[in-house]
Short mmCIF file of C-alpha atoms and ligand atoms in Angstrom, two decimals:
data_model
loop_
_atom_site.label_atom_id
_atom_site.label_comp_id
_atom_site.label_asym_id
_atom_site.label_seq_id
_atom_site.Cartn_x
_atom_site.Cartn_y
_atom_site.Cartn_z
CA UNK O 1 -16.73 -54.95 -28.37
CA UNK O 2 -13.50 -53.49 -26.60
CA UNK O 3 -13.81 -50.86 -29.65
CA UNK O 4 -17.24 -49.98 -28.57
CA UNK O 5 -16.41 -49.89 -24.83
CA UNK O 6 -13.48 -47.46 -26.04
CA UNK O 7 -15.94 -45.11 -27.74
CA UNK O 8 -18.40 -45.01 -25.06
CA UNK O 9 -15.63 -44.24 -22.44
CA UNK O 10 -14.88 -41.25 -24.80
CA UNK O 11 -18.09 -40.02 -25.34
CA UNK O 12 -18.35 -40.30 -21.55
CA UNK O 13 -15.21 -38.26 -20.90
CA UNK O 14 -16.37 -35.26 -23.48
CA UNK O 15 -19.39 -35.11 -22.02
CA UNK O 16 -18.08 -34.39 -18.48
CA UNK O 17 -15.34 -32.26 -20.07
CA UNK O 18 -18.37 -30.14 -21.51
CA UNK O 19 -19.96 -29.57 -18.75
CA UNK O 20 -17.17 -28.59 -16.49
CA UNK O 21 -15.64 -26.24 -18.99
CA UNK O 22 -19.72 -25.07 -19.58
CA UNK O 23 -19.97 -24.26 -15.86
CA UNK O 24 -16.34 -22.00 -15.88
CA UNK O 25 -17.79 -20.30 -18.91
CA UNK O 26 -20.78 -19.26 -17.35
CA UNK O 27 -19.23 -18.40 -14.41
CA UNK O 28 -16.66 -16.28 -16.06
CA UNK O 29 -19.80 -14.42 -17.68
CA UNK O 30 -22.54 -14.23 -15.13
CA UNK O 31 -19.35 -13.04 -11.87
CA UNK O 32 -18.75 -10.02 -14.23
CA UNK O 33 -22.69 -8.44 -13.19
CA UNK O 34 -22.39 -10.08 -9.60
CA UNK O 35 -21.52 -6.85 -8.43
CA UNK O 36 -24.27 -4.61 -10.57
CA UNK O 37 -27.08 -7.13 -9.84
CA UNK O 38 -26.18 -6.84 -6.51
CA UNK O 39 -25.62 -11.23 -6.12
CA UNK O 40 -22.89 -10.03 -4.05
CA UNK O 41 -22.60 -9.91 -0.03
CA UNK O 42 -20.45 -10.14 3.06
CA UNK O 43 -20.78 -12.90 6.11
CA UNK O 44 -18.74 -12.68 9.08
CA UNK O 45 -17.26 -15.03 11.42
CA UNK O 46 -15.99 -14.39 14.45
CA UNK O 47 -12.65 -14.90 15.67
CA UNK O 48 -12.39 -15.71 19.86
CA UNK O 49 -9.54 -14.75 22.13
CA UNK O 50 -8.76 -18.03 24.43
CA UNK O 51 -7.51 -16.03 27.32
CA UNK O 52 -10.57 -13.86 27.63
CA UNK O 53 -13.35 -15.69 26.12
CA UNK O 54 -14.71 -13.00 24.39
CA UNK O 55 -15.06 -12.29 20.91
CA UNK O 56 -12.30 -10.10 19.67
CA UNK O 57 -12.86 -10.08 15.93
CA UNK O 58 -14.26 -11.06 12.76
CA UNK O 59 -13.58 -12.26 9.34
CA UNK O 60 -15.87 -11.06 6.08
CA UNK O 61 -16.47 -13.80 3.77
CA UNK O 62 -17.78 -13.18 0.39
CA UNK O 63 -20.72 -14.85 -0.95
CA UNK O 64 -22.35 -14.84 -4.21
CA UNK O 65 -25.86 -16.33 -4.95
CA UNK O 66 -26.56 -15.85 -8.61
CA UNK O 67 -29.98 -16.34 -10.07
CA UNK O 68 -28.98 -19.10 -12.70
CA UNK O 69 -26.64 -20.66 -10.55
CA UNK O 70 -27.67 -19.90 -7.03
CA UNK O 71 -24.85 -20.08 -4.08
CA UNK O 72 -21.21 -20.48 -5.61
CA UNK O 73 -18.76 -21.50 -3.39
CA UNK O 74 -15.78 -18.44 -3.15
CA UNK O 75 -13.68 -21.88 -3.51
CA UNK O 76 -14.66 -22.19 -6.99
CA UNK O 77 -15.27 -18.35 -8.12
CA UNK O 78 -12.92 -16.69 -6.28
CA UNK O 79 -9.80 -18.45 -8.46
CA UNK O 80 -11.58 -17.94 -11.53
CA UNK O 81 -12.48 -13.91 -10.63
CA UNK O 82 -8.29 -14.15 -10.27
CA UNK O 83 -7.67 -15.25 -13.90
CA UNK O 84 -10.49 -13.16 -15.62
CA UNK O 85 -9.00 -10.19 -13.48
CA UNK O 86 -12.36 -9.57 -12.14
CA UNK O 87 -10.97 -9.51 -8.70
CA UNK O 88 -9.70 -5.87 -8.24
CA UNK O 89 -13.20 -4.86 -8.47
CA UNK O 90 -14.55 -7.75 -6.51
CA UNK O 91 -11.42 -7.43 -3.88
CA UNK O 92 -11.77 -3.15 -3.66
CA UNK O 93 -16.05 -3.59 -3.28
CA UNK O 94 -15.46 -6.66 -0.42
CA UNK O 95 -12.80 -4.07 1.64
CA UNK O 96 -15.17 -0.92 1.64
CA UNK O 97 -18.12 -3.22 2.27
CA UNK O 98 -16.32 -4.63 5.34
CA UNK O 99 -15.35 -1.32 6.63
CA UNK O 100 -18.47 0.46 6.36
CA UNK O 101 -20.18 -2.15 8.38
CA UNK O 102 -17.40 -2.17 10.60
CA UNK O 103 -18.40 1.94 10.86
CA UNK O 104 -22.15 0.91 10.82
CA UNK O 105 -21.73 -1.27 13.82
CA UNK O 106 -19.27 1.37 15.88
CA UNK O 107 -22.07 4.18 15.40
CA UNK O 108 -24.74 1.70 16.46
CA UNK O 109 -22.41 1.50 19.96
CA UNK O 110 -20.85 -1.72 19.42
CA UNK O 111 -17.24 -2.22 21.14
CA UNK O 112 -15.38 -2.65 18.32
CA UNK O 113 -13.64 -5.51 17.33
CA UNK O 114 -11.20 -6.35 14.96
CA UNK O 115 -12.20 -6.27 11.22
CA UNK O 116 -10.51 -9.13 8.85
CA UNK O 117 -10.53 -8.79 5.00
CA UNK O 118 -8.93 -11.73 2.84
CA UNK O 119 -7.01 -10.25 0.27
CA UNK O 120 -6.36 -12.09 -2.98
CA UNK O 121 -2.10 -12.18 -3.94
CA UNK O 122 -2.95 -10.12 -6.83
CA UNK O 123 -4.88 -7.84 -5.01
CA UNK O 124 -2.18 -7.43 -2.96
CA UNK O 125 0.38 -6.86 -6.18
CA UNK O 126 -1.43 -4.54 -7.89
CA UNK O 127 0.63 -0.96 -7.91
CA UNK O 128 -2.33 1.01 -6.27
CA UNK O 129 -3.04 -1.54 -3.52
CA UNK O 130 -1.65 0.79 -0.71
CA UNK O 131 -4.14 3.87 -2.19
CA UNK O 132 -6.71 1.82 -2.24
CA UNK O 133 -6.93 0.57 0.86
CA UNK O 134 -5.98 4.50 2.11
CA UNK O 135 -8.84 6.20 0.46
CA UNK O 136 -11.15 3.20 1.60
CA UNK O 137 -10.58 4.34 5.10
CA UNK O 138 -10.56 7.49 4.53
CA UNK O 139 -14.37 7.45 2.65
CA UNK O 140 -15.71 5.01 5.20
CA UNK O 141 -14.37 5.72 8.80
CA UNK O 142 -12.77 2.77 9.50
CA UNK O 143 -10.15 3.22 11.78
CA UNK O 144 -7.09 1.66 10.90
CA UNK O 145 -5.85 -0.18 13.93
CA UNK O 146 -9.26 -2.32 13.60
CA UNK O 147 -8.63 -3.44 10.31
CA UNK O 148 -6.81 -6.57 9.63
CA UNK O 149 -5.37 -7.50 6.18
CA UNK O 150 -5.56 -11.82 5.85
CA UNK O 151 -3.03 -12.30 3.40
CA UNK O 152 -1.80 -16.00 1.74
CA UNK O 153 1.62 -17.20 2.09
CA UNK O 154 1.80 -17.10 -1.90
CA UNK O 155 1.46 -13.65 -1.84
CA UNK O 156 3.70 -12.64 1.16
CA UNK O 157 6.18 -15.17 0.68
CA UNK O 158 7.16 -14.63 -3.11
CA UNK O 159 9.35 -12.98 -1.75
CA UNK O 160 10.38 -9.39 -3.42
CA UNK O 161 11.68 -6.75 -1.74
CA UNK O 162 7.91 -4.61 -3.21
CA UNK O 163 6.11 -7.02 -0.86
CA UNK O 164 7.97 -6.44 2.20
CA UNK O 165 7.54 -2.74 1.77
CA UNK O 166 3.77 -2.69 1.19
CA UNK O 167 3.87 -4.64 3.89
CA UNK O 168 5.87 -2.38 6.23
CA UNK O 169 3.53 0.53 4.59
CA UNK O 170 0.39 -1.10 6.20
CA UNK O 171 1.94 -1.46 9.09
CA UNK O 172 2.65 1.95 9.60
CA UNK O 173 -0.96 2.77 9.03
CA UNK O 174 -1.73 0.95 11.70
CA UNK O 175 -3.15 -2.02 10.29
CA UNK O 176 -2.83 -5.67 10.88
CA UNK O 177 -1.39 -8.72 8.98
CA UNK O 178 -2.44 -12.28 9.39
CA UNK O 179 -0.78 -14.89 7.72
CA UNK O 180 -3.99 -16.92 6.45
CA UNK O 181 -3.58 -20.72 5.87
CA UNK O 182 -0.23 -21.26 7.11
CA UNK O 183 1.38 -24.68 7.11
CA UNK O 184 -0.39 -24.97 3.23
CA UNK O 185 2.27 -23.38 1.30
CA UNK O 186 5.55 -23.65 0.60
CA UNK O 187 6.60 -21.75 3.98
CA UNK O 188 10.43 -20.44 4.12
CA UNK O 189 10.52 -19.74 7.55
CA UNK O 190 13.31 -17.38 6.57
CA UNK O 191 11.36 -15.09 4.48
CA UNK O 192 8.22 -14.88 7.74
CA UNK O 193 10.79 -13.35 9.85
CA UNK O 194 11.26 -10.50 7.71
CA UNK O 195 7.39 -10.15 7.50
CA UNK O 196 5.70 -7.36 10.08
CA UNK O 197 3.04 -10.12 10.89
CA UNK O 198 0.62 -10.29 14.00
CA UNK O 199 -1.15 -13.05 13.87
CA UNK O 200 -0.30 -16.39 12.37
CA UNK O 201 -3.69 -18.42 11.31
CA UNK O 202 -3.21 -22.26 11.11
CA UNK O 203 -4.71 -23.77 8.21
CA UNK O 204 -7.50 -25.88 9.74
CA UNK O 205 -6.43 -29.17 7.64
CA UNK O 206 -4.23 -29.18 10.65
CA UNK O 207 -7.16 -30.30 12.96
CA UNK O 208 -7.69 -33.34 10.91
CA UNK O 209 -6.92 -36.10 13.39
CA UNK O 210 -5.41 -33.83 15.77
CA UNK O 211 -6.61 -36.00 19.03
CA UNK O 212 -5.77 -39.13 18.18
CA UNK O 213 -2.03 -38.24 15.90
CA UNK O 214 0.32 -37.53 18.26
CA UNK O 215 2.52 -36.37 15.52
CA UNK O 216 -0.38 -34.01 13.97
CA UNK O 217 -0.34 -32.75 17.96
CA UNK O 218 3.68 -31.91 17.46
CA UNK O 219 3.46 -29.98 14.39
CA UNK O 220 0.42 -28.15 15.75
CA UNK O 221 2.21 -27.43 18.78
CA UNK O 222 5.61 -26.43 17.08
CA UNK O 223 3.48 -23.93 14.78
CA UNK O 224 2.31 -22.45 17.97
CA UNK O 225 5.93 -22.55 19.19
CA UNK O 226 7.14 -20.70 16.18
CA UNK O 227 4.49 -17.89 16.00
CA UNK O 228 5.19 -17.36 19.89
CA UNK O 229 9.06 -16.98 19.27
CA UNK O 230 8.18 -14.04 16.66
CA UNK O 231 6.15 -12.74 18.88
CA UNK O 232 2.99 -13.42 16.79
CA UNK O 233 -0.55 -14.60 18.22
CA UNK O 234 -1.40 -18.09 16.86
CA UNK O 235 -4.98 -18.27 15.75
CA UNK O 236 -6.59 -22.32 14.69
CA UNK O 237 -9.02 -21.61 12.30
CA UNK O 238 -11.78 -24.84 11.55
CA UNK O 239 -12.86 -25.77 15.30
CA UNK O 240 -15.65 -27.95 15.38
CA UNK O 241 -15.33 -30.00 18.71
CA UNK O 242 -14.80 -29.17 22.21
CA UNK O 243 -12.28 -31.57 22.58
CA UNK O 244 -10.49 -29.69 19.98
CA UNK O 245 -10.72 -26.50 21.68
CA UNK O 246 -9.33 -28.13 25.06
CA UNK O 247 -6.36 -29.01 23.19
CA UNK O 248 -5.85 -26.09 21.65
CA UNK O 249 -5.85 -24.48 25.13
CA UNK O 250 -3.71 -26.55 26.37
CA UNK O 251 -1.23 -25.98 23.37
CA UNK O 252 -1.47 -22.45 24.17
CA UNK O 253 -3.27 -21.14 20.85
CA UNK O 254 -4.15 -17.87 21.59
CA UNK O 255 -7.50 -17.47 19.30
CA UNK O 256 -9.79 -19.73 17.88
CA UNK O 257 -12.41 -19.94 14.62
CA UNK O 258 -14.62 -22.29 13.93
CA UNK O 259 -18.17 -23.50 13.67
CA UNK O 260 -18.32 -24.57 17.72
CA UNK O 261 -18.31 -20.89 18.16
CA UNK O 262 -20.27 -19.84 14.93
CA UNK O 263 -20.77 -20.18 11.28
CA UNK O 264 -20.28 -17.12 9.06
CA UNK O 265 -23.29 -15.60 9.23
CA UNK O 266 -25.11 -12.41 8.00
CA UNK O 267 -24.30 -8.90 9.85
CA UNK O 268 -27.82 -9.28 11.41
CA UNK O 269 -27.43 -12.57 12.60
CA UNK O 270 -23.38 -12.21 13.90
CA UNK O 271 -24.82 -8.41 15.67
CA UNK O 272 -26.12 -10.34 18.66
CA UNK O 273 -22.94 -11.94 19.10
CA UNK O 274 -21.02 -8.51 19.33
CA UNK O 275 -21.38 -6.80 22.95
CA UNK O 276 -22.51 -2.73 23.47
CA UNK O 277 -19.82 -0.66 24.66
P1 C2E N 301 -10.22 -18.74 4.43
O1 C2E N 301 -9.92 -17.28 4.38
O2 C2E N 301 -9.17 -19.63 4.99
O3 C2E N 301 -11.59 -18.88 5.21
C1 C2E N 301 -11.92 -19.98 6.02
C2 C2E N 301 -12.94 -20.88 5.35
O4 C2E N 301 -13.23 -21.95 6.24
C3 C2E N 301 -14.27 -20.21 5.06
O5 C2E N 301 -14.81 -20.82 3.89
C4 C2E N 301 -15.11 -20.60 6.27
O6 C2E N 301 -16.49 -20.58 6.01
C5 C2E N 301 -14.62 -22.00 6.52
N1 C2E N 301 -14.78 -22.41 7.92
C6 C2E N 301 -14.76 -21.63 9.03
N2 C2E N 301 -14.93 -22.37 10.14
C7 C2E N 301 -15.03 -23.66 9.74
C8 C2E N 301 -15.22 -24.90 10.45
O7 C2E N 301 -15.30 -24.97 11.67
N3 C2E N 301 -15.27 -26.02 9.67
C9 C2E N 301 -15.17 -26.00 8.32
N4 C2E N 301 -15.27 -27.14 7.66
N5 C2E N 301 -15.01 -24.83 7.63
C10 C2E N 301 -14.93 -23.69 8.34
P2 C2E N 301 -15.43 -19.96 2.70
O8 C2E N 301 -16.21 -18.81 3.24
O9 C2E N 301 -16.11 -20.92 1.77
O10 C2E N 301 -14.15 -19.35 1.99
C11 C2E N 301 -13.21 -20.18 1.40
C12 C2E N 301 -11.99 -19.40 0.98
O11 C2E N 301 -12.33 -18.47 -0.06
C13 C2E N 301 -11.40 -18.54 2.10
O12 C2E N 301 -10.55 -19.30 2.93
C14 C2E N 301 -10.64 -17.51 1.29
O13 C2E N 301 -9.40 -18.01 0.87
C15 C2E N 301 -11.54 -17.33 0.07
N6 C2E N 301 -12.37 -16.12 0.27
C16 C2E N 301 -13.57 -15.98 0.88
N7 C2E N 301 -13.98 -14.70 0.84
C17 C2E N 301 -13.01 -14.00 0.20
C18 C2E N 301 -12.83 -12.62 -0.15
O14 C2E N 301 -13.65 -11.75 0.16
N8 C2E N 301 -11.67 -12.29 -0.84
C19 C2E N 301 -10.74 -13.24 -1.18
N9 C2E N 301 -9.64 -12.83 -1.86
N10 C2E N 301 -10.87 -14.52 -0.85
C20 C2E N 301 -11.98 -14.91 -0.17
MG1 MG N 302 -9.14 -15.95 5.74
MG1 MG N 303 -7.73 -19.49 6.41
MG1 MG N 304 -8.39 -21.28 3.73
#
């Protein structure tokens, strides 16, 4: 009996096995036409300055909706387009798409806002990064100082001396860097001084809790401390309640995200949210 039980528990386990490494597979195949087929496209969510109230940028999301598999999650894909090296292409065709309807909004009269692009650590290391992102503004009229570069702390804090200068390199182009996530990795908070940041976001696991953990309210408001004392603007990414969003004011975040404000949504949809200059 306990010999049978064994084998079924097996069998069990294979099966599962199968169809996890089945649905990688397929992924790994079907991402590699996402772009061709055109399953690719950009959402936006917009990003909310506390002191004003108004929306002062946005952050492109990349979505995928493949005719097999319908909508994969960029949670699942996005890692795997990383190991298959698929995401140069994928990274490169999610920048220009952002800027040119960051252009496409500006020539429709919209005041412009800030533009954020996620950019994938290896993205980020590649050699031609910096000529990329040059020629992408170039082609599409984005202008510099409205593009912001969301970067992880894996890929600014493995610390090399090659990061800091691409970094400084951006800078001097005019563009923006956001720390995206922080509090998730392994933060030396002597390596983030040396980084020409703007804008620290708070990973929104941080809002788990936050108004009834007083010590979840400390670290929150010693992360806002610390981007203050660099002279960075603290942005809480993941609001969902308005008692949230009272705190955070209180705290003295400086921007929010988050579905209380709006879900990512399709250029279209996040247009009427954007005000005519
Ligand atoms: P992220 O850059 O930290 O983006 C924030 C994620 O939180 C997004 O998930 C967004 O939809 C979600 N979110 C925003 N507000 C709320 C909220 O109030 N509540 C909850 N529960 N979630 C909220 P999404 O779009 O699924 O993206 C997940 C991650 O995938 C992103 O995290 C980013 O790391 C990566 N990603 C997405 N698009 C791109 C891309 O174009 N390039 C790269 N390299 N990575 C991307
Ligand atoms: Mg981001
Ligand atoms: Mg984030
Ligand atoms: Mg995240």
């Amino acid at each position: 009996d306990a010999k049978k039980n064994g084998k079924n528990r097996i069998s069990k386990f294979d099966y599962k096995m199968e169809g996890s490494v089945r649905r990688r597979l397929l992924i790994e195949d079907l991402i590699l036409n996402s772009l061709e087929q055109q399953e690719c496209y950009l959402v936006y969510q917009t990003k909310i300055d506390l002191e004003s109230n108004k929306v002062t940028g946005t952050e492109a999301l990349v979505r995928w909706d493949n005719k097999e598999m319908g909508l994969v999650s960029p949670m699942e894909f996005i890692p795997i387009a990383e190991e298959i090296g698929f995401i140069h292409e994928l990274g490169f065709w999610v920048l220009k798409k952002a800027c040119l309807q960051w252009s496409e909004w500006k020539h429709l009269g919209y005041e412009p806002i800030l533009m954020a692009v996620n950019i994938s650590p290896l993205q980020f290391a590649q050699e031609t990064f910096i000529d990329q992102v040059q020629n992408i503004i170039e082609e599409t009229g984005m202008d510099p100082e409205f593009l912001e570069l969301e970067i992880t702390e894996s890929s600014a804090l493995a610390y090399k001396e090659s990061t800091i200068k691409k970094l400084i390199l951006l800078k001097e182009m005019g563009i923006r860097l956001a720390l995206d996530d922080f509090g998730t990795g392994y933060s030396s908070f002597q390596h983030l001084n040396e980084l020409p940041l703007q804008m620290l976001k708070i990973d929104r696991s941080f809002l788990k809790d936050i108004m009834d953990n007083s010590t979840q309210q400390s670290i929150v408001k010693s992360m806002i401390q610390l981007g203050h004392n660099m002279n960075l603007r603290v942005l809480m990414e993941g609001v969902e309640e308005q008692n949230q969003l009272d705190w955070l004011k209180e705290a003295g975040c400086d921007w929010v995200q988050g579905y209380l404000f709006s879900q990512p949504e399709k250029p279209e949809t996040i247009v009427k949210k954007l005000l005519l200059a």
